[in-house]
Amino acid sequence: AQTVTQSQPEMSVQEAETVTLSCTYDTSESDYYLFWYKQPPSRQMILVIRQEAYKQQNATENRFSVNFQKAAKSFSLKISDSQLGDAAMYFCAYGRGAQKLVFGQGTRLTINP
Amino acid sequence: DAGITQSPRHKVTETGTPVTLRCHQTENHRYMYWYRQDPGHGLRLIHYSYGVKDTDKGEVSDGYSVSRSKTEDFLLTLESATSSQTSVYFCAIRAGTASTDTQYFGPGTRLTVL
């Protein structure tokens, strides 16, 4: 079975600085998708970024980018120019297409003003 | 918000009572999912549906049943609630094209079983 591990339960960063959240996963498949979701205090799950495993190019969405290392089964999220509104729980997820997502345990990100 | 609503948003019930949570979508998506969220576990899949009357089990399906009699509604039932089922429950739909295929989530239901 696939597993997703987020080894940093909590992270903090100064406002305007850059932070990287780590995620590793285990799979024997070659074709899959990876996601980062953000969960602010409102509890709503919000898609941050999506990566297709067959694409070598790292996905980017404004201040959010990923470092996808397929051979190492690593999928880290970099947040540049951190803002107070970025404070949230961040979840890494694995799926075959968007079916039956497997989530990591989450990383709580705090932004210090 | 992908047109997903969940009801109720909060519920407190007693051990042994039946509970049904409802997920409603307005955009005719084929796939729907139920997850639970517990501290230290992220989200875990309970059941999912790939069409009307077509459902399958997820990772943590014991103690739960689901039904989907029409495209827009996906019901999750706890036949006899237990304290271990105290959790936040999320419904999701699968949407997008081949290049944007993603799951989108409802606002969640907080269930407390006393």
PDB file of C-alpha atoms in Angstrom, chain B residues 36 71 88 90 110:
ATOM      1  CA  ARG B  36     -12.247  11.282   8.107  1.00  0.00           C
ATOM      2  CA  THR B  71     -25.766  11.719  -8.647  1.00  0.00           C
ATOM      3  CA  VAL B  88     -14.171  15.540  11.316  1.00  0.00           C
ATOM      4  CA  PHE B  90     -14.987  15.516   4.723  1.00  0.00           C
ATOM      5  CA  ARG B 110     -17.559  17.743  13.066  1.00  0.00           C
TER       6      ARG B 110
END
